[in-house]
mmCIF file of C-alpha atoms (C1' of nucleotides) in Angstrom:
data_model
loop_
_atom_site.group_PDB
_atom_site.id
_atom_site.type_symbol
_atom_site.label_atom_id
_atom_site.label_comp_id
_atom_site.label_asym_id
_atom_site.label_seq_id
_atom_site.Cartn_x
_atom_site.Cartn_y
_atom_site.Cartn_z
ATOM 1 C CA UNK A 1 -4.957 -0.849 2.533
ATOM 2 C CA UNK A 2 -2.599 1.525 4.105
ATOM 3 C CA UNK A 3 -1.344 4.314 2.335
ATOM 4 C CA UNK A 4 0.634 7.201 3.634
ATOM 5 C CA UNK A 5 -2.298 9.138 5.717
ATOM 6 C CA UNK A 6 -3.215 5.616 7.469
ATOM 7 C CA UNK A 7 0.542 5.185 8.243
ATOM 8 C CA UNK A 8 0.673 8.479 9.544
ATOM 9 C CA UNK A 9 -2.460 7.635 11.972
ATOM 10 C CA UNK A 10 -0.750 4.611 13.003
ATOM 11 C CA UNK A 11 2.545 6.364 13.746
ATOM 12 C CA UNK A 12 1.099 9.362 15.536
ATOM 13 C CA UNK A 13 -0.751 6.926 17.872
ATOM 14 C CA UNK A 14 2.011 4.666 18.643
ATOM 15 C CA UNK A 15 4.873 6.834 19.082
ATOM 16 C CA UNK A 16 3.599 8.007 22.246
ATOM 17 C CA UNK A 17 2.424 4.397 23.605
ATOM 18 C CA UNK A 18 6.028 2.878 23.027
ATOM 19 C CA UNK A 19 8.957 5.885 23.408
ATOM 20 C CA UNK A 20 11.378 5.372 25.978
ATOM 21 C CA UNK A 21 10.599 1.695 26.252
ATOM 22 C CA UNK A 22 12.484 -0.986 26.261
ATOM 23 C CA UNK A 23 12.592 -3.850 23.754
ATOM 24 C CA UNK A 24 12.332 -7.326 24.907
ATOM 25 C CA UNK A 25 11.457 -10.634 22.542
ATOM 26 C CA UNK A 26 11.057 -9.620 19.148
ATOM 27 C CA UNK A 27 8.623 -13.519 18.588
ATOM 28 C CA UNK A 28 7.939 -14.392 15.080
ATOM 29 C CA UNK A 29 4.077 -16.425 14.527
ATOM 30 C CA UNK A 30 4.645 -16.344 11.105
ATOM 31 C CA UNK A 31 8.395 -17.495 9.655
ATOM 32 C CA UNK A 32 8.202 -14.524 6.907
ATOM 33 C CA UNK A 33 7.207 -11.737 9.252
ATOM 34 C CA UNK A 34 10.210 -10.712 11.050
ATOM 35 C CA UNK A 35 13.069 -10.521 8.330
ATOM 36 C CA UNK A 36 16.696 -10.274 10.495
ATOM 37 C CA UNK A 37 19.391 -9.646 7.322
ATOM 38 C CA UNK A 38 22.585 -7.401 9.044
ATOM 39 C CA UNK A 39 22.562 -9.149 12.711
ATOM 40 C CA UNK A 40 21.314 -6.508 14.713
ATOM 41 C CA UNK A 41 19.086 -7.022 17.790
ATOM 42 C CA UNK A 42 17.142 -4.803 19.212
ATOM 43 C CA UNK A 43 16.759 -6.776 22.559
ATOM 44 C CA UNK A 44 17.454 -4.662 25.804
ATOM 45 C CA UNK A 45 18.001 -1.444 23.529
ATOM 46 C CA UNK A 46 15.412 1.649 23.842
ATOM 47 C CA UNK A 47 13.060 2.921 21.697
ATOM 48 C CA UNK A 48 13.968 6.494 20.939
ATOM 49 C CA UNK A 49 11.531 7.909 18.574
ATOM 50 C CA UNK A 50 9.330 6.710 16.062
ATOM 51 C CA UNK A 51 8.815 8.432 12.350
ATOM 52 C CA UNK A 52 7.243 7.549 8.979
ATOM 53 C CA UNK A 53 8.745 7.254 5.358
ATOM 54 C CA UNK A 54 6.434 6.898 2.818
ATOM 55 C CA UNK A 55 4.090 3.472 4.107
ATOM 56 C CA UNK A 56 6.764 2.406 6.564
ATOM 57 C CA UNK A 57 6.650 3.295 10.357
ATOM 58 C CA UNK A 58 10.444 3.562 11.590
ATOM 59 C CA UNK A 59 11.140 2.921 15.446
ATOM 60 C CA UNK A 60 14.719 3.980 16.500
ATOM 61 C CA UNK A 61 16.529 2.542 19.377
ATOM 62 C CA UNK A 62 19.900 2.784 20.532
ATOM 63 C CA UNK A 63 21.795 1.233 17.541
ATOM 64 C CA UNK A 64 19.328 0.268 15.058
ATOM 65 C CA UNK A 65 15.804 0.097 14.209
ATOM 66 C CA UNK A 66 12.738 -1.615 14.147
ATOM 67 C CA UNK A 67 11.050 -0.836 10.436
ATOM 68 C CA UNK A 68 7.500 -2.150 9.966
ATOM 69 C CA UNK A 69 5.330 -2.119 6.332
ATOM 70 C CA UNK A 70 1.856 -3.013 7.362
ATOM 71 C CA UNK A 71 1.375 -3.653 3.085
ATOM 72 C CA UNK A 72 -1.702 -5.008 2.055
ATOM 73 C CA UNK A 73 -3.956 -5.834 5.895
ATOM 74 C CA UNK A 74 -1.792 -5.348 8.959
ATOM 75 C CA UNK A 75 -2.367 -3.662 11.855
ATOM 76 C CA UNK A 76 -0.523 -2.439 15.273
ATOM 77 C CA UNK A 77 -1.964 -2.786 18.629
ATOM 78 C CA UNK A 78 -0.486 -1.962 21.822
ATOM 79 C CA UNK A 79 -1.144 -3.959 24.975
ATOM 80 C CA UNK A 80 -0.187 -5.251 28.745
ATOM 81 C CA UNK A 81 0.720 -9.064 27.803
ATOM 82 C CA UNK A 82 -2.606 -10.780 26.847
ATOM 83 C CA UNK A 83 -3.676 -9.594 23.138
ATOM 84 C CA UNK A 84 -7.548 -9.511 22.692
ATOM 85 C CA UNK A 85 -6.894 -12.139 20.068
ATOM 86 C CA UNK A 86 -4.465 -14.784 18.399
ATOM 87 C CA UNK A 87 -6.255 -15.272 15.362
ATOM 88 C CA UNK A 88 -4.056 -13.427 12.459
ATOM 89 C CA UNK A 89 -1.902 -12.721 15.355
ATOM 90 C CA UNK A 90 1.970 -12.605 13.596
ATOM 91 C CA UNK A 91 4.396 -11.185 15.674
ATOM 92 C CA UNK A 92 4.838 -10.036 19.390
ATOM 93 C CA UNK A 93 7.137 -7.467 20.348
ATOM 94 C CA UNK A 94 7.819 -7.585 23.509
ATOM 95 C CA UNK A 95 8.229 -4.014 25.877
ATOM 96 C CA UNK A 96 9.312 -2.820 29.323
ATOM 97 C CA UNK A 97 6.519 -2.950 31.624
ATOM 98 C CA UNK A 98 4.667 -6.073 30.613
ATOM 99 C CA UNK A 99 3.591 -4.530 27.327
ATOM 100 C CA UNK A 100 3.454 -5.919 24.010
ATOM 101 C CA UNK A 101 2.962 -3.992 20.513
ATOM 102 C CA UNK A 102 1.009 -6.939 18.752
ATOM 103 C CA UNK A 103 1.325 -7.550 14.910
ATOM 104 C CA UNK A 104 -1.856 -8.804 13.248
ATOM 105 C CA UNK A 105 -1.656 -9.482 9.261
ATOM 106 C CA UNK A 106 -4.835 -11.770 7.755
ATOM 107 C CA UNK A 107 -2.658 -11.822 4.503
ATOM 108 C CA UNK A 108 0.963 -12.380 5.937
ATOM 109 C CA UNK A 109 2.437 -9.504 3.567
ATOM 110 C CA UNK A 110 3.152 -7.330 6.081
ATOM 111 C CA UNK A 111 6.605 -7.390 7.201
ATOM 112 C CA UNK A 112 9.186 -6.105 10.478
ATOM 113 C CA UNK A 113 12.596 -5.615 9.686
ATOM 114 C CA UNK A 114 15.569 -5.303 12.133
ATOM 115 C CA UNK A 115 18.192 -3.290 10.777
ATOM 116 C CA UNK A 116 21.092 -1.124 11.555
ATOM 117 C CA UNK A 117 20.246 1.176 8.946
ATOM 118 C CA UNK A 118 17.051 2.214 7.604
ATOM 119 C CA UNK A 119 18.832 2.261 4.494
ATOM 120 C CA UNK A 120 18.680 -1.457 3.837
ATOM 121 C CA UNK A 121 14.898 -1.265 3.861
ATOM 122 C CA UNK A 122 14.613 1.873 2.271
ATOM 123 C CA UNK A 123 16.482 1.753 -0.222
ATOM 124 C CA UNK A 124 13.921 1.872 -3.156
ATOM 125 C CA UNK A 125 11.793 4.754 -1.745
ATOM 126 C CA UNK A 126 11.766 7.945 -2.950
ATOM 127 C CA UNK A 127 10.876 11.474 -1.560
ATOM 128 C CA UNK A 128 8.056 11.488 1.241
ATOM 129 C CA UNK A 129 4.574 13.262 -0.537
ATOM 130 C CA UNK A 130 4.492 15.360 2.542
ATOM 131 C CA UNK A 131 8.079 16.169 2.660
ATOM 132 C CA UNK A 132 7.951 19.838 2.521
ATOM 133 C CA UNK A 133 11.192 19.767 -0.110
ATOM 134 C CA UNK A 134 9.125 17.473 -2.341
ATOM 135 C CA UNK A 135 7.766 20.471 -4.522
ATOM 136 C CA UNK A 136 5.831 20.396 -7.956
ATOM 137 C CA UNK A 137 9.204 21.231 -9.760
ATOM 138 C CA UNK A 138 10.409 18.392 -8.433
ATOM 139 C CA UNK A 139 7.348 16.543 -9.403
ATOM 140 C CA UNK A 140 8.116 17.570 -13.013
ATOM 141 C CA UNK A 141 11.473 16.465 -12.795
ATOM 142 C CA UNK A 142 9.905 12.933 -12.197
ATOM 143 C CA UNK A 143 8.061 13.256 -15.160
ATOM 144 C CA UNK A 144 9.978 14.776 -17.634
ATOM 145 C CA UNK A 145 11.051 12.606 -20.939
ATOM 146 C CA UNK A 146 8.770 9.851 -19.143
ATOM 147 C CA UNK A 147 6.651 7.226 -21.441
ATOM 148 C CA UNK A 148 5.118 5.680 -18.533
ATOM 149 C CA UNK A 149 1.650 6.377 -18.088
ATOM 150 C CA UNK A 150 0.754 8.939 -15.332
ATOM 151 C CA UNK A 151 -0.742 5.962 -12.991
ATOM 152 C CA UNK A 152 2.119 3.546 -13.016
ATOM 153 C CA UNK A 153 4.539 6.488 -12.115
ATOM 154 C CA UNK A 154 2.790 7.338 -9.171
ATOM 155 C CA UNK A 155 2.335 3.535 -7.977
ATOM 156 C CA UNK A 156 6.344 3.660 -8.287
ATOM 157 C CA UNK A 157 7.699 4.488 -4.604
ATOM 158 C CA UNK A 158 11.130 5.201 -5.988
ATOM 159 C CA UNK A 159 9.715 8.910 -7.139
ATOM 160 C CA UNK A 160 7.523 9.786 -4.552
ATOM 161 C CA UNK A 161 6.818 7.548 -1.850
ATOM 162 C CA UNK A 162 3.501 7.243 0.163
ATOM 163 C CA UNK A 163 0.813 7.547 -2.388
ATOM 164 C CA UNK A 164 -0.583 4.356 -3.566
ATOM 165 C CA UNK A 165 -3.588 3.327 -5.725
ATOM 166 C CA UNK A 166 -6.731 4.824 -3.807
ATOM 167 C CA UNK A 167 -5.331 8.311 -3.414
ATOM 168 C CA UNK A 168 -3.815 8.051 -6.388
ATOM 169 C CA UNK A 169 -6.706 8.000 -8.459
ATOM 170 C CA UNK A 170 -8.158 10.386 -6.535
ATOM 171 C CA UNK A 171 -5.761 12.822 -7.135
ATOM 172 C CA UNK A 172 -6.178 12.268 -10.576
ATOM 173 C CA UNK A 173 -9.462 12.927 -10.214
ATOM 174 C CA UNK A 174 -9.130 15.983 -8.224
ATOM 175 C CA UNK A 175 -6.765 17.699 -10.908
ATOM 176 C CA UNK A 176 -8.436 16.068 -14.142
ATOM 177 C CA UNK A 177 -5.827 13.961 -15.317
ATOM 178 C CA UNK A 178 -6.526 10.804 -16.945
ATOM 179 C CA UNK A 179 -4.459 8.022 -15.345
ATOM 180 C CA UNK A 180 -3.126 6.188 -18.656
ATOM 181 C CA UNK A 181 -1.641 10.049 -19.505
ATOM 182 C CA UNK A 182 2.401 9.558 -20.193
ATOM 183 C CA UNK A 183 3.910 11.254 -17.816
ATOM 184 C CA UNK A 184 6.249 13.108 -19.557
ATOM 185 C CA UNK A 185 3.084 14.596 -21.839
ATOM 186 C CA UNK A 186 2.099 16.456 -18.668
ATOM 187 C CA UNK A 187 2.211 20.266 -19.285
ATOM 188 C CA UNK A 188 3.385 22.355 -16.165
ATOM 189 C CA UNK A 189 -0.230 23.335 -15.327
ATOM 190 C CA UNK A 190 -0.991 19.785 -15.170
ATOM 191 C CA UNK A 191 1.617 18.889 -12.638
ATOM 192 C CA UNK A 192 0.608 21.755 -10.580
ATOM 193 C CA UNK A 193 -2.472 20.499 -10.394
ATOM 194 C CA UNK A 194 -1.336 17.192 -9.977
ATOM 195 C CA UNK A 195 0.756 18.008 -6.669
ATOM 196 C CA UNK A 196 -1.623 20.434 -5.026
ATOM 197 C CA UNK A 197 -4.484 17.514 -5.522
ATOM 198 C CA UNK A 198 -2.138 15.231 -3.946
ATOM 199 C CA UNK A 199 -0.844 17.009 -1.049
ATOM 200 C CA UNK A 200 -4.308 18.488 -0.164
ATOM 201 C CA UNK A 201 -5.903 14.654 -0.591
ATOM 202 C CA UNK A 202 -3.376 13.595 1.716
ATOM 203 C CA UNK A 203 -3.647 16.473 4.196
ATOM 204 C CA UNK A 204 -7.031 15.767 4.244
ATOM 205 C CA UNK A 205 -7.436 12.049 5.140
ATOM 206 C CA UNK A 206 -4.813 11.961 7.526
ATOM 207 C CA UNK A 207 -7.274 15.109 9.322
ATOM 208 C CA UNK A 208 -10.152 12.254 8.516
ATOM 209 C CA UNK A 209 -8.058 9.713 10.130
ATOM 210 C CA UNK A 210 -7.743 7.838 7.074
ATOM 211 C CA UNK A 211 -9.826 5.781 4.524
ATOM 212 C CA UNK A 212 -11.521 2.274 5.873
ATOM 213 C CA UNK A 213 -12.479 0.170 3.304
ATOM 214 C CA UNK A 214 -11.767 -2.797 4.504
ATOM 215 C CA UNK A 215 -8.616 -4.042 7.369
ATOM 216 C CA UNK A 216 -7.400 -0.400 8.524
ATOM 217 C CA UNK A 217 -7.535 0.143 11.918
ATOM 218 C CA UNK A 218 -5.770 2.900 14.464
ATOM 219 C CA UNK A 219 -3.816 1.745 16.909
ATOM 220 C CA UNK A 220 -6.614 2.102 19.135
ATOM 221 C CA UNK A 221 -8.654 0.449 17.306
ATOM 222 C CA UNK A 222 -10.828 3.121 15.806
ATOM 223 C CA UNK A 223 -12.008 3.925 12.228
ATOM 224 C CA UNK A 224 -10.902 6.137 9.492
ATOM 225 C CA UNK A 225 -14.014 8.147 7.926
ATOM 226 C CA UNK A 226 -12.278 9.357 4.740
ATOM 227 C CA UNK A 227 -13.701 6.472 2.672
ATOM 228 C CA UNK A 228 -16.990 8.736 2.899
ATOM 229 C CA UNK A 229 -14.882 11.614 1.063
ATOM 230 C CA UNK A 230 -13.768 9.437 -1.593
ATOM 231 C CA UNK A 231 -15.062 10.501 -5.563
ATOM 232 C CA UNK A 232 -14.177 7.747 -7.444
ATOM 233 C CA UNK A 233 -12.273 4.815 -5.742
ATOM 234 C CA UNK A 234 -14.945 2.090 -5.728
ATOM 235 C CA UNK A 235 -17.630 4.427 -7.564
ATOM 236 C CA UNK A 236 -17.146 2.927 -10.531
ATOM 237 C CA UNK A 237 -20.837 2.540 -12.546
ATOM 238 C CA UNK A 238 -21.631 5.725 -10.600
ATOM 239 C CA UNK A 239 -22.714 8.931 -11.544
ATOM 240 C CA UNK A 240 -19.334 10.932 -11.414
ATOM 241 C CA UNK A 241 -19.899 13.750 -8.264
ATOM 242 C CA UNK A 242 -18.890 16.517 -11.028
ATOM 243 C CA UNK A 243 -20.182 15.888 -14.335
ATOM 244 C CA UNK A 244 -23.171 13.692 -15.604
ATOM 245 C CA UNK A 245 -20.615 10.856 -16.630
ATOM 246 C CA UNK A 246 -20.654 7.354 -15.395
ATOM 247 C CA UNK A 247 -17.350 6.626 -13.357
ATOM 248 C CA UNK A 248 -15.154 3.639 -14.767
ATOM 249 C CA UNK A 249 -12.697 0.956 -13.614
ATOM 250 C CA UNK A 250 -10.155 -0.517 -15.678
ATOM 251 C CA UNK A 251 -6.671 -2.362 -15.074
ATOM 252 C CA UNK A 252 -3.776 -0.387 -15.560
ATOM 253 C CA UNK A 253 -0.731 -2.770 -14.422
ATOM 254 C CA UNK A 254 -2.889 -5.233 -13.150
ATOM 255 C CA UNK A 255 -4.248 -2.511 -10.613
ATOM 256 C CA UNK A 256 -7.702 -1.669 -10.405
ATOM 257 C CA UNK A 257 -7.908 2.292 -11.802
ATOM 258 C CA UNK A 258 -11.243 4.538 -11.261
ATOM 259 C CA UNK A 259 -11.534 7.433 -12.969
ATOM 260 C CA UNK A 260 -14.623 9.805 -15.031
ATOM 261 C CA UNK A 261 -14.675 9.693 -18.527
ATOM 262 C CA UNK A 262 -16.078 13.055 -18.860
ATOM 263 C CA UNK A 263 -13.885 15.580 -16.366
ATOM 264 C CA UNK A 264 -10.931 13.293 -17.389
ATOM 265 C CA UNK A 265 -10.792 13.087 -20.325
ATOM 266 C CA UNK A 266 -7.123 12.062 -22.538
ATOM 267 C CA UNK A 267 -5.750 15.178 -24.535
ATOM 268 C CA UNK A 268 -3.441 13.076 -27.012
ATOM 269 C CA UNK A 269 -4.908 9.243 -28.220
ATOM 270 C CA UNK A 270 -3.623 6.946 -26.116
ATOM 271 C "C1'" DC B 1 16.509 1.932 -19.167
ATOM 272 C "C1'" DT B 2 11.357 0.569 -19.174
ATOM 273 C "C1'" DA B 3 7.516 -2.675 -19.132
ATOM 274 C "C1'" DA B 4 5.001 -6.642 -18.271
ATOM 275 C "C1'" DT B 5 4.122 -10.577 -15.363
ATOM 276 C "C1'" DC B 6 4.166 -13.291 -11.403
ATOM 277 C "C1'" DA B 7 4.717 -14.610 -6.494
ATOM 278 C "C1'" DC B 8 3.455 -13.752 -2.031
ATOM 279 C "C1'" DC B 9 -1.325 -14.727 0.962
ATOM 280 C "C1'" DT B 10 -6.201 -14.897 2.833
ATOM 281 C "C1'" DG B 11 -10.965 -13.814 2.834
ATOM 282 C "C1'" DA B 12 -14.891 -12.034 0.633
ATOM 283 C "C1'" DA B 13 -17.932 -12.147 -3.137
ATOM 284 C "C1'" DG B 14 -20.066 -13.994 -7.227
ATOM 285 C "C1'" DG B 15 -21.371 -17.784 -10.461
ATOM 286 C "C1'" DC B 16 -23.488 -22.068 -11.059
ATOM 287 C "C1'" DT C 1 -25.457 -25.596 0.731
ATOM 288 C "C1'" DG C 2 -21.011 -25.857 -1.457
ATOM 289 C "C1'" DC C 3 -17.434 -25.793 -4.675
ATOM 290 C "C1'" DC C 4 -14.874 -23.093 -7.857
ATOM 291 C "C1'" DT C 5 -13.087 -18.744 -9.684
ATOM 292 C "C1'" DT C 6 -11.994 -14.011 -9.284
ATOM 293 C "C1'" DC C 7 -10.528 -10.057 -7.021
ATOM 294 C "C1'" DA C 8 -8.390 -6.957 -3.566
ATOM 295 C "C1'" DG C 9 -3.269 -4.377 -3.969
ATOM 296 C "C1'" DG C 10 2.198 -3.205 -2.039
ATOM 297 C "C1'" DT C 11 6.446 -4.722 -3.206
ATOM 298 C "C1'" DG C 12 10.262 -7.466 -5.023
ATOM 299 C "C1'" DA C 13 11.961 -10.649 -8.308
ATOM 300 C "C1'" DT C 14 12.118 -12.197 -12.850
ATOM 301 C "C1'" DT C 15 11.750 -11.976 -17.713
ATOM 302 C "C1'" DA C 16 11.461 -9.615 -22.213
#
DNA sequence: CTAATCACCTGAAGGC
DNA sequence: TGCCTTCAGGTGATTA
């Protein structure tokens, strides 16, 4: 499940392996995976740099841009013309130089977009989490007057984009917060905490390479190891790494949500 | 405006 | 063995 560290992984790798290339055949395996909606092509235009916003991986050419949202199980490889497999296989794009960044996707949610402006695609996303202006004041401002419960705010990418639900409830974790909290209860010292947890979480899996738990590969192909750093994601029934409590999992929004019982614990009945 | 629910998909895991 | 159900979760659309 790639979240912003993976991402970043992904984008570090590739942006090397593909700038100052030139796009070929942009071939669609699956009808849903390419999505074309202003007209542009990038065929015959070069790829000029590639960046990250929040989960997506942006790859400027000359007049437009290739976006791609790996969502839910997708993965980029790079190769010379023959990918090491079809199966899952859902979109080619086709490079200068007989290569080929290949598009694998078990689930099919992933998606490519060819745009003219990134805005199209971005247009519900937020600030970046790493984006140095994104600041805990700014955090607050998010938060502020907010009945939404802590969790679902964060899941939103129209506040702060990148963070999704494992790091999420480890941050939460990290700064003590139960996830069901409404936001706007959150004293300052709270979202201090809050912000600092996140940011250092995310500093710290992307130096880990980020967290494999299941489909997330590099580019290359290799592993992330942060799933070993992980204190509550997926330890639910276990003993929590901080106090003698046993960690739970319950569904807030129909997501999966870790957290201890005993280091965070609800200050107002909720 | 927020909140809840579903649709999109496949594969893995668990129950019987 | 095998069939059925449930779950995983990012995002967008729909409904209340």
């Amino acid at each position: 499940m790639p979240e912003l560290p993976e991402v970043e992984v992904i984008m570090r790798e590739l942006g090397p392996k593909i700038v100052g290339e030139t796009v070929g055949d942009v071939r669609a395996l699956w009808h849903k995976t390419v999505v074309r909606n202003d007209g542009y092509s990038p065929v015959s235009e070069s790829i000029r740099n590639v960046s990250r916003h929040g989960k997506y991986i942006l790859m400027q050419l000359d007049s437009g841009y290739i976006i791609v949202h790996l969502r839910m199980t997708g993965q980029l490889m790079v190769g010379n013309g023959d990918p090491a497999s079809e199966k899952h296989l859902r979109a080619v794009i086709q490079l200068s130089n007989s290569k080929d960044i290949y598009f694998y996707d078990s689930r099919k949610f992933g998606r490519i977009y060819l745009v003219k402006l990134p805005h199209h695609v971005l247009r519900n996303t937020g600030i970046d989490a790493l984006d140095p202006e994104f600041t805990w004041q700014i955090l607050h401002q998010f938060t502020r007057g907010k009945k939404t419960n802590i969790k679902s705010l964060l899941l939103n990418q129209k506040y702060v984009t990148g963070l999704g639900n494992i790091y999420i409830d480890e941050s939460l974790f990290l700064a003590g917060i139960h996830p069901l909290t409404p936001a706007g209860k959150l004293g300052v010292a709270d979202i201090q905490k809050l912000y600092s947890a996140a940011i250092d979480i995310l500093q710290r899996a992307i130096a880990g390479m980020g967290t494999t738990i299941s489909d997330y590969k590099t580019v290359g192909g290799g592993f992330g190891s942060f799933q070993n750093a992980l204190n509550v994601y997926g330890h639910q029934g276990e003993v929590c790494p901080r106090c003698d409590h046993i960690v739970e999992k319950i569904r807030i929004g129909n997501r999966g949500s870790h957290f201890c019982p005993g280091c965070q614990k609800p200050k107002i009945v909720i």
